[in-house]
Amino acid sequence: MIRSVPVDLGERAYDVLIGPGLVDEAGARLRPFVRRDRVAVVSDETVWSLHGARLTAALKRAGLEAHPIVLPPGEQTKSFAGLEGLCDALLALELDRGDLIVAFGGGVIGDLAGFAAAVYKRGADFVQIPTTLLAQVDSSVGGKTAIDTPRGKNLVGAFHQPRLVLADLDVLGTLPDREMRAGYAEVLKYGLLGDATFFAWLQAEGGAVLAREPAALARAVERSVEMKAEIVIDDEREAGRRALLNFGHTFGHALEAETGYGEALLHGEAVGLGSAMAFRYSAAAGFCGVEDARRAVAAVAAAGLPSRLSDLGGHRFAADALLRHMAQDKKAEGGRLTFILARSPGDAFVARDVDPAEMRAFLISEGAV
């Protein structure tokens, strides 16, 4: 069964299709958006080796020629150098603005290819075919595209909505368990920030989602996408409510920066740990009950995600360094620290003037030095 979640943004509206077998249907699904019988497909070496032949065959059945641009995997590809290389490859294909760019991979590929599409000849259409749980429930939906810089994650980018998102649940069968857990952190985030009923369901059924049981996985992806779509429709450019989607991210991005955006700490793992820290800070600041914070942290830990700094293999974090990264966060304004905090699981809010001294003391209580 294919589920469809609309992202109603007027003339830029699109659908997120969720279900099995969508890669095999990609040619027919993409056909309405193609002006010439060719598409550029941006992927990484891992995804292309696993699923590239299926996508190429699906496009061929619809009379479309795939022009693959296959990049190295990993967060390091999402950089100025990676953007330059991708744009050069697109120019070498002599694409015009009427041609379609397909992002076929996880969040790195989606962010990079989406940003390239946003700036290529001042804007080209693109389609997201996300191949990780994290990308299916989060980064492929909503039009945020970006690259990283040495000063922080996703600090250079653009809002550029896709024409279509195809979330094929079958491709998650090849996803390593660690990547599956990292994606689940984003699923759990939705329950923690705005749906107590969904959070309770995840407490009961999270194991089934992580085990990739079809019905549980489909519900988790669909509900996550529904929540993101609702928020994006209300606040496309993050002027207000959309900031809630960054729950756990201000902590998480700082931790990622300090660990080098590599294998030491995956983005989803950072979000899980950041979510736990946000609840503990909320409890320490009196916004949230201690028992509610305990429930939230327990849900993170039960998924096999890091929930404390000590879970990161002895890596030492300097509180002042983490604060510097937090001050560079996109939500920060006028030198004030902005965090997404919580009153309870399912009830998050934006705190726009967190005291840096209080945050520093909290980070030291968490194990930073």
XYZ file of N, CA and C in Angstrom, residues 122-351:
690
model
N 20.393 29.248 -11.474
C 19.427 29.987 -10.647
C 18.167 29.189 -10.326
N 18.268 27.875 -10.381
C 17.155 27.065 -9.888
C 16.690 26.018 -10.862
N 16.866 24.746 -10.498
C 16.399 23.613 -11.298
C 15.495 22.750 -10.425
N 14.590 22.022 -11.060
C 13.719 21.111 -10.325
C 14.489 19.887 -9.846
N 14.080 19.373 -8.698
C 14.683 18.125 -8.240
C 13.652 17.275 -7.523
N 13.963 15.989 -7.448
C 13.126 14.996 -6.779
C 13.978 14.288 -5.746
N 13.393 14.024 -4.599
C 14.090 13.294 -3.538
C 13.650 11.823 -3.549
N 14.638 10.921 -3.602
C 14.385 9.497 -3.369
C 15.280 9.095 -2.197
N 14.830 9.328 -0.965
C 15.672 9.097 0.218
C 15.825 7.607 0.514
N 17.041 7.207 0.873
C 17.338 5.789 1.072
C 17.700 5.441 2.509
N 17.593 6.404 3.433
C 17.794 6.109 4.851
C 16.534 6.509 5.605
N 16.342 5.919 6.767
C 15.182 6.280 7.582
C 15.243 7.750 7.958
N 16.412 8.248 8.307
C 16.545 9.648 8.701
C 16.111 10.566 7.566
N 16.563 10.275 6.359
C 16.196 11.120 5.225
C 14.719 11.007 4.896
N 14.143 9.813 5.035
C 12.730 9.639 4.706
C 11.824 10.422 5.644
N 12.165 10.482 6.919
C 11.262 11.132 7.880
C 11.612 12.591 8.120
N 12.774 13.032 7.643
C 13.187 14.381 8.021
C 13.763 15.180 6.863
N 14.979 14.889 6.438
C 15.696 15.830 5.584
C 15.153 15.908 4.168
N 14.438 14.884 3.689
C 13.921 14.926 2.313
C 12.664 15.773 2.196
N 12.052 16.124 3.315
C 10.769 16.828 3.320
C 10.978 18.245 3.867
N 10.457 19.244 3.167
C 10.469 20.585 3.720
C 11.337 21.590 3.015
N 12.212 21.135 2.113
C 12.937 22.072 1.273
C 14.186 22.686 1.853
N 14.639 22.246 3.023
C 15.907 22.752 3.537
C 17.056 22.039 2.835
N 17.943 22.817 2.227
C 19.126 22.254 1.577
C 20.332 23.027 2.069
N 21.480 22.365 2.177
C 22.625 23.070 2.759
C 23.893 22.250 2.638
N 25.001 22.932 2.903
C 26.289 22.272 3.082
C 26.860 22.696 4.434
N 27.856 21.955 4.882
C 28.545 22.266 6.133
C 29.763 23.143 5.850
N 30.221 23.845 6.876
C 31.481 24.570 6.807
C 32.283 24.197 8.057
N 33.568 24.526 8.103
C 34.333 24.247 9.320
C 33.766 24.932 10.558
N 32.957 25.976 10.384
C 32.382 26.699 11.519
C 31.047 26.140 11.981
N 30.485 25.182 11.257
C 29.230 24.616 11.711
C 28.486 23.878 10.615
N 27.445 23.203 11.032
C 26.677 22.337 10.158
C 25.522 23.108 9.525
N 25.347 22.928 8.224
C 24.201 23.474 7.491
C 24.106 24.996 7.556
N 25.253 25.673 7.622
C 25.227 27.122 7.766
C 25.126 27.852 6.430
N 25.337 27.143 5.327
C 25.229 27.737 3.996
C 24.245 26.902 3.197
N 23.132 27.515 2.805
C 22.132 26.727 2.100
C 21.001 27.577 1.571
N 19.918 26.911 1.194
C 18.763 27.595 0.618
C 17.517 26.774 0.892
N 16.365 27.447 0.896
C 15.093 26.748 0.896
C 14.730 26.464 -0.561
N 14.597 25.198 -0.908
C 14.284 24.812 -2.285
C 13.472 23.518 -2.234
N 12.184 23.625 -2.478
C 11.302 22.470 -2.318
C 11.454 21.489 -3.479
N 11.397 20.189 -3.197
C 11.410 19.198 -4.278
C 10.068 19.182 -5.008
N 10.020 18.520 -6.147
C 8.770 18.342 -6.863
C 8.021 17.102 -6.390
N 8.755 16.160 -5.798
C 8.185 14.883 -5.369
C 9.181 14.216 -4.431
N 8.663 13.451 -3.469
C 9.511 12.626 -2.607
C 8.999 11.187 -2.675
N 9.885 10.251 -2.965
C 9.554 8.829 -3.009
C 10.290 8.122 -1.884
N 9.576 7.779 -0.820
C 10.173 7.101 0.333
C 9.873 5.611 0.221
N 10.786 4.881 -0.383
C 10.630 3.439 -0.603
C 11.093 2.696 0.648
N 10.159 2.065 1.342
C 10.503 1.376 2.585
C 11.362 0.138 2.336
N 11.309 -0.417 1.133
C 12.109 -1.614 0.844
C 13.606 -1.344 0.944
N 14.044 -0.141 0.558
C 15.485 0.111 0.542
C 16.062 0.134 1.951
N 15.196 0.294 2.949
C 15.694 0.289 4.328
C 16.174 -1.096 4.757
N 15.836 -2.106 3.981
C 16.306 -3.458 4.291
C 17.807 -3.606 4.211
N 18.482 -2.749 3.449
C 19.945 -2.815 3.344
C 20.640 -1.829 4.274
N 19.870 -1.092 5.055
C 20.454 -0.075 5.925
C 21.107 -0.734 7.137
N 22.341 -0.400 7.457
C 22.968 -0.964 8.668
C 22.164 -0.602 9.918
N 22.217 -1.478 10.917
C 21.431 -1.259 12.132
C 21.769 0.074 12.792
N 23.029 0.458 12.763
C 23.415 1.727 13.387
C 22.728 2.900 12.685
N 22.673 2.854 11.353
C 21.999 3.913 10.604
C 20.493 3.891 10.865
N 19.953 2.708 11.066
C 18.519 2.595 11.370
C 18.222 3.260 12.713
N 19.065 3.012 13.698
C 18.872 3.649 15.008
C 19.017 5.164 14.898
N 19.982 5.607 14.092
C 20.176 7.043 13.920
C 18.929 7.688 13.305
N 18.318 7.027 12.341
C 17.092 7.547 11.762
C 15.935 7.532 12.742
N 15.907 6.507 13.576
C 14.834 6.408 14.575
C 14.883 7.587 15.549
N 16.055 8.135 15.782
C 16.148 9.308 16.669
C 15.291 10.450 16.148
N 15.236 10.621 14.831
C 14.399 11.670 14.256
C 12.914 11.318 14.371
N 12.580 10.041 14.256
C 11.193 9.613 14.471
C 10.778 9.930 15.905
N 11.622 9.540 16.846
C 11.337 9.785 18.254
C 11.207 11.277 18.533
N 11.991 12.077 17.839
C 11.935 13.533 17.997
C 10.527 14.068 17.777
N 9.830 13.544 16.767
C 8.487 14.050 16.476
C 7.536 13.801 17.644
N 7.612 12.624 18.238
C 6.783 12.367 19.406
C 7.145 13.273 20.567
N 8.437 13.491 20.774
C 8.886 14.305 21.893
C 8.504 15.773 21.732
N 8.487 16.272 20.516
C 8.242 17.710 20.348
C 6.776 18.073 20.225
N 5.910 17.095 19.802
C 4.555 17.557 19.554
C 3.438 16.543 19.502
N 3.666 15.286 19.881
C 2.592 14.295 19.806
C 2.805 13.250 20.897
N 2.184 13.483 22.042
C 2.354 12.579 23.178
C 1.809 11.192 22.869
N 0.743 11.111 22.058
C 0.179 9.810 21.688
C 1.167 9.027 20.836
N 1.791 9.703 19.893
C 2.797 9.051 19.050
C 3.995 8.625 19.893
N 4.404 9.468 20.834
C 5.510 9.089 21.720
C 5.165 7.822 22.502
N 3.953 7.739 23.035
C 3.543 6.544 23.776
C 3.541 5.315 22.868
N 3.090 5.492 21.630
C 3.110 4.373 20.679
C 4.548 3.921 20.417
N 5.461 4.857 20.276
C 6.863 4.506 20.042
C 7.474 3.809 21.253
N 7.060 4.211 22.456
C 7.541 3.497 23.639
C 7.172 2.018 23.566
N 5.977 1.722 23.033
C 5.511 0.341 22.942
C 6.023 -0.374 21.697
N 6.129 0.343 20.589
C 6.383 -0.293 19.295
C 7.732 0.082 18.672
N 8.556 0.814 19.399
C 9.838 1.218 18.839
C 10.692 0.042 18.404
N 10.647 -1.042 19.152
C 11.410 -2.230 18.768
C 10.966 -2.783 17.434
N 9.661 -2.752 17.171
C 9.138 -3.243 15.894
C 9.576 -2.330 14.752
N 9.615 -1.026 15.000
C 10.094 -0.092 13.967
C 11.557 -0.379 13.648
N 12.376 -0.517 14.686
C 13.801 -0.779 14.475
C 14.046 -2.133 13.816
N 13.139 -3.090 14.059
C 13.247 -4.405 13.424
C 12.717 -4.404 11.998
N 12.223 -3.248 11.553
C 11.709 -3.057 10.194
C 10.477 -3.894 9.897
N 9.647 -4.108 10.932
C 8.381 -4.778 10.694
C 7.514 -3.856 9.845
N 7.006 -4.334 8.718
C 6.407 -3.436 7.707
C 5.324 -2.505 8.229
N 4.369 -3.014 8.994
C 3.260 -2.164 9.439
C 3.747 -1.080 10.394
N 4.612 -1.457 11.342
C 5.128 -0.483 12.305
C 6.003 0.552 11.610
N 6.837 0.093 10.690
C 7.724 1.013 9.980
C 6.914 2.007 9.143
N 5.900 1.515 8.458
C 5.071 2.400 7.634
C 4.377 3.449 8.486
N 3.846 3.045 9.642
C 3.173 4.016 10.499
C 4.148 5.046 11.028
N 5.339 4.612 11.430
C 6.324 5.548 11.976
C 6.737 6.575 10.931
N 6.987 6.126 9.711
C 7.396 7.058 8.658
C 6.246 7.991 8.302
N 5.039 7.438 8.138
C 3.907 8.266 7.742
C 3.601 9.333 8.790
N 3.556 8.957 10.060
C 3.229 9.949 11.089
C 4.308 11.026 11.185
N 5.567 10.625 11.052
C 6.656 11.593 11.099
C 6.530 12.591 9.953
N 6.269 12.095 8.754
C 6.138 12.969 7.588
C 4.905 13.861 7.729
N 3.799 13.310 8.236
C 2.608 14.129 8.466
C 2.916 15.305 9.376
N 3.632 15.040 10.463
C 3.942 16.105 11.411
C 4.862 17.150 10.781
N 5.866 16.675 10.046
C 6.770 17.650 9.431
C 6.032 18.472 8.386
N 5.204 17.820 7.565
C 4.472 18.536 6.528
C 3.562 19.601 7.138
N 2.885 19.256 8.214
C 1.986 20.209 8.869
C 2.751 21.444 9.339
N 3.900 21.237 9.924
C 4.691 22.357 10.433
C 5.276 23.175 9.293
N 5.761 22.512 8.246
C 6.345 23.221 7.102
C 5.293 24.075 6.400
N 4.080 23.540 6.240
C 3.003 24.297 5.607
C 2.717 25.568 6.400
N 2.773 25.449 7.726
C 2.477 26.590 8.600
C 3.612 27.603 8.643
N 4.851 27.139 8.467
C 6.018 28.023 8.668
C 7.163 27.520 7.798
N 7.065 27.770 6.498
C 8.018 27.183 5.553
C 9.450 27.614 5.820
N 9.672 28.887 6.164
C 11.021 29.421 6.263
C 11.503 29.638 7.695
N 10.906 28.890 8.607
C 11.368 28.837 9.989
C 11.361 30.198 10.662
N 10.279 30.945 10.454
C 10.129 32.207 11.162
C 9.585 32.008 12.567
N 9.013 30.855 12.840
C 8.418 30.617 14.146
C 8.353 29.142 14.484
N 7.188 28.525 14.204
C 6.910 27.178 14.685
C 7.871 26.130 14.137
N 8.379 26.316 12.912
C 9.243 25.293 12.323
C 10.510 25.063 13.145
N 10.896 26.055 13.934
C 12.075 25.873 14.777
C 11.930 24.674 15.707
N 10.677 24.286 16.026
C 10.472 23.129 16.892
C 11.094 21.859 16.308
N 11.172 21.786 14.974
C 11.748 20.603 14.328
C 13.221 20.438 14.653
N 13.830 21.469 15.228
C 15.238 21.392 15.628
C 15.405 20.898 17.056
N 14.361 20.282 17.607
C 14.488 19.737 18.961
C 15.688 18.789 19.018
N 16.559 19.003 19.996
C 17.754 18.177 20.152
C 18.909 18.587 19.272
N 18.666 19.481 18.298
C 19.689 19.774 17.301
C 20.723 20.791 17.765
N 20.366 21.738 18.620
C 21.366 22.714 19.045
C 22.466 22.019 19.851
N 22.073 21.152 20.757
C 23.065 20.314 21.441
C 23.769 19.407 20.433
N 22.976 18.743 19.595
C 23.518 17.736 18.686
C 24.509 18.294 17.694
N 24.187 19.444 17.083
C 25.102 20.026 16.110
C 26.424 20.423 16.756
N 26.373 20.927 17.982
C 27.612 21.285 18.673
C 28.477 20.051 18.921
N 27.833 18.964 19.307
C 28.576 17.719 19.539
C 29.151 17.173 18.235
N 28.381 17.264 17.156
C 28.893 16.821 15.853
C 30.117 17.630 15.440
N 30.053 18.932 15.623
C 31.182 19.781 15.245
C 32.438 19.395 16.009
N 32.280 19.107 17.293
C 33.435 18.750 18.127
C 33.979 17.362 17.833
N 33.161 16.501 17.238
C 33.642 15.154 16.880
C 34.012 15.055 15.410
N 33.928 16.164 14.678
C 34.445 16.190 13.319
C 33.497 15.728 12.238
N 32.195 15.699 12.518
C 31.201 15.300 11.508
C 31.540 13.957 10.859
N 31.972 13.021 11.634
C 32.378 11.739 11.063
C 31.673 10.564 11.712
N 32.336 9.408 11.612
C 31.764 8.161 12.105
C 31.703 8.104 13.626
N 32.448 8.967 14.299
C 32.432 8.936 15.759
C 31.048 9.242 16.309
N 30.278 10.076 15.599
C 28.940 10.450 16.051
C 28.097 10.782 14.828
N 27.181 9.888 14.487
C 26.282 10.136 13.361
C 25.279 11.227 13.728
N 24.738 11.874 12.699
C 23.801 12.973 12.952
C 22.624 12.523 13.815
N 22.028 11.389 13.484
C 20.885 10.909 14.269
C 21.265 10.581 15.698
N 22.461 10.038 15.890
C 22.932 9.770 17.250
C 23.073 11.084 18.022
N 23.576 12.110 17.347
C 23.707 13.416 17.990
C 22.341 13.990 18.348
N 21.349 13.791 17.473
C 19.994 14.260 17.758
C 19.407 13.511 18.955
N 19.633 12.198 19.019
C 19.145 11.433 20.168
C 19.753 11.915 21.464
N 21.069 12.064 21.472
C 21.750 12.559 22.673
C 21.309 13.989 22.973
N 21.195 14.821 21.947
C 20.752 16.195 22.150
C 19.341 16.274 22.707
N 18.476 15.348 22.293
C 17.108 15.311 22.824
C 17.117 14.977 24.311
N 17.936 13.994 24.681
C 18.053 13.643 26.097
C 18.585 14.817 26.906
N 19.577 15.510 26.386
C 20.138 16.662 27.088
C 19.121 17.794 27.194
N 18.326 17.992 26.135
C 17.297 19.037 26.177
C 16.286 18.763 27.273
N 15.919 17.494 27.463
C 14.972 17.167 28.528
C 15.609 17.327 29.899
N 16.868 16.924 30.032
C 17.504 17.087 31.341
C 17.668 18.573 31.674
N 18.036 19.385 30.681
C 18.142 20.827 30.937
C 16.775 21.400 31.279
N 15.742 20.973 30.564
C 14.391 21.468 30.837
C 13.981 21.153 32.265
N 14.329 19.954 32.734
C 14.001 19.593 34.111
C 14.814 20.428 35.100
N 16.103 20.607 34.811
C 16.961 21.391 35.715
C 16.498 22.847 35.794
N 15.952 23.366 34.679
C 15.501 24.755 34.646
C 14.082 24.922 35.170
N 13.424 23.821 35.515
C 12.084 23.889 36.078
C 10.953 23.922 35.067
N 11.262 23.695 33.790
C 10.208 23.693 32.773
C 9.478 22.356 32.713
N 10.157 21.304 33.104
C 9.681 19.943 32.878
C 9.840 19.142 34.167
N 8.906 18.257 34.438
C 9.015 17.394 35.594
C 10.141 16.383 35.447
N 10.737 16.017 36.561
C 11.855 15.074 36.535
C 11.422 13.727 35.963
N 10.232 13.248 36.297
C 9.766 11.960 35.798
C 9.525 12.002 34.296
N 8.983 13.111 33.795
C 8.797 13.243 32.352
C 10.139 13.227 31.629
N 11.118 13.907 32.190
C 12.448 13.896 31.592
C 13.029 12.487 31.609
N 12.815 11.771 32.710
C 13.320 10.399 32.795
C 12.709 9.521 31.717
N 11.406 9.658 31.464
C 10.738 8.867 30.432
C 11.326 9.155 29.052
N 11.564 10.419 28.774
C 12.119 10.790 27.475
C 13.529 10.230 27.294
N 14.362 10.386 28.310
C 15.730 9.883 28.232
C 15.735 8.360 28.110
N 14.837 7.694 28.826
C 14.752 6.233 28.762
C 14.383 5.770 27.357
N 13.518 6.511 26.670
C 13.131 6.141 25.304
C 14.312 6.252 24.353
N 15.141 7.267 24.545
C 16.349 7.411 23.732
C 17.285 6.233 23.973
N 17.541 5.939 25.236
C 18.458 4.851 25.577
C 17.933 3.497 25.119
N 16.612 3.285 25.221
C 16.015 1.998 24.829
C 16.207 1.712 23.352
N 16.379 2.759 22.538
C 16.596 2.576 21.105
C 18.060 2.278 20.769
N 18.898 2.188 21.792
C 20.316 1.940 21.550
C 21.082 3.170 21.130
N 20.524 4.336 21.414
C 21.164 5.605 21.084
C 21.908 6.154 22.296
N 22.958 6.941 22.082
C 23.625 7.565 23.231
C 22.677 8.543 23.917
N 22.645 8.494 25.233
C 21.793 9.417 25.985
C 22.597 10.269 26.968
N 23.897 10.001 27.082
C 24.789 10.781 27.935
C 26.134 10.952 27.234
N 26.840 12.025 27.575
C 28.149 12.252 26.976
C 29.083 11.073 27.239
N 28.930 10.434 28.375
C 29.796 9.307 28.715
C 29.585 8.106 27.800
N 28.484 8.114 27.018
C 28.251 7.017 26.074
C 29.114 7.125 24.829
N 29.834 8.231 24.671
C 30.589 8.469 23.439
C 32.042 8.038 23.548
N 32.285 6.957 24.231
C 33.599 6.330 24.220
C 34.712 7.155 24.813
N 34.408 7.927 25.837
C 35.460 8.658 26.520
C 35.871 9.949 25.843
N 35.177 10.370 24.790
C 35.500 11.651 24.143
C 35.251 12.789 25.136
N 36.222 13.681 25.262
C 36.111 14.786 26.203
C 35.655 16.041 25.468
N 34.636 16.698 25.998
C 34.094 17.906 25.405
C 34.380 19.094 26.315
N 34.807 20.207 25.734
C 35.009 21.437 26.482
C 33.713 22.236 26.444
N 33.232 22.631 27.610
C 31.977 23.378 27.678
C 32.048 24.663 26.857
N 33.179 25.364 26.921
C 33.299 26.625 26.187
C 33.267 26.406 24.674
N 33.862 25.319 24.218
C 33.837 25.017 22.785
C 32.418 24.701 22.330
N 31.691 23.930 23.126
C 30.308 23.632 22.780
C 29.467 24.907 22.737
N 29.694 25.798 23.689
C 28.958 27.070 23.706
C 29.254 27.911 22.467
N 30.493 27.890 22.001
C 30.828 28.651 20.787
C 30.045 28.127 19.593
N 29.940 26.821 19.490
C 29.147 26.245 18.394
C 27.669 26.612 18.549
N 27.177 26.579 19.760
C 25.771 26.921 19.992
C 25.489 28.372 19.617
N 26.459 29.248 19.831
C 26.284 30.659 19.479
C 26.223 30.861 17.971
N 26.787 29.905 17.195
C 26.748 29.967 15.736
C 25.490 29.312 15.168
N 24.686 28.703 16.027
C 23.489 28.006 15.563
C 22.575 28.976 14.809
N 21.904 28.472 13.784
C 21.057 29.323 12.937
C 19.909 29.973 13.699
N 19.504 29.377 14.818
C 18.393 29.940 15.598
C 18.848 31.074 16.518
N 20.168 31.184 16.749
C 20.673 32.221 17.652
C 20.433 33.595 17.045
N 20.071 34.559 17.897
C 19.795 35.913 17.428
C 20.404 36.922 18.400
N 21.139 37.873 17.835
C 21.678 38.953 18.655
C 22.569 38.465 19.788
N 23.274 37.361 19.556
C 24.153 36.830 20.585
C 23.453 36.021 21.655
N 22.114 35.903 21.566
C 21.365 35.122 22.549
C 21.284 33.667 22.115
N 21.366 32.767 23.067
C 21.250 31.336 22.778
C 19.781 30.948 22.689
N 19.427 30.238 21.636
C 18.065 29.754 21.450
C 18.064 28.236 21.455
N 17.197 27.654 22.255
C 17.077 26.201 22.346
C 15.605 25.811 22.218
N 15.389 24.585 21.769
C 14.061 23.998 21.819
C 14.021 23.142 23.084
N 13.182 23.534 24.026
C 13.073 22.848 25.312
C 11.698 22.210 25.431
N 11.426 21.552 26.536
C 10.184 20.779 26.648
C 9.537 20.952 28.011
N 8.207 20.940 28.000
C 7.422 20.886 29.228
C 7.085 19.454 29.606
N 7.007 18.584 28.591
C 6.738 17.162 28.774
C 6.929 16.496 27.417
N 6.997 15.166 27.355
C 7.028 14.505 26.046
C 5.773 14.862 25.248
N 5.972 15.465 24.082
C 4.850 15.908 23.267
C 4.549 17.380 23.378
N 5.330 18.124 24.149
C 5.052 19.554 24.352
C 6.369 20.324 24.424
N 6.897 20.684 23.258
C 8.141 21.446 23.186
C 7.843 22.916 22.921
N 8.826 23.762 23.214
C 8.659 25.192 22.974
C 10.023 25.810 22.666
N 9.993 27.011 22.074
C 11.220 27.723 21.729
C 11.601 28.641 22.879
N 12.799 28.465 23.403
C 13.337 29.341 24.454
C 14.409 30.216 23.817
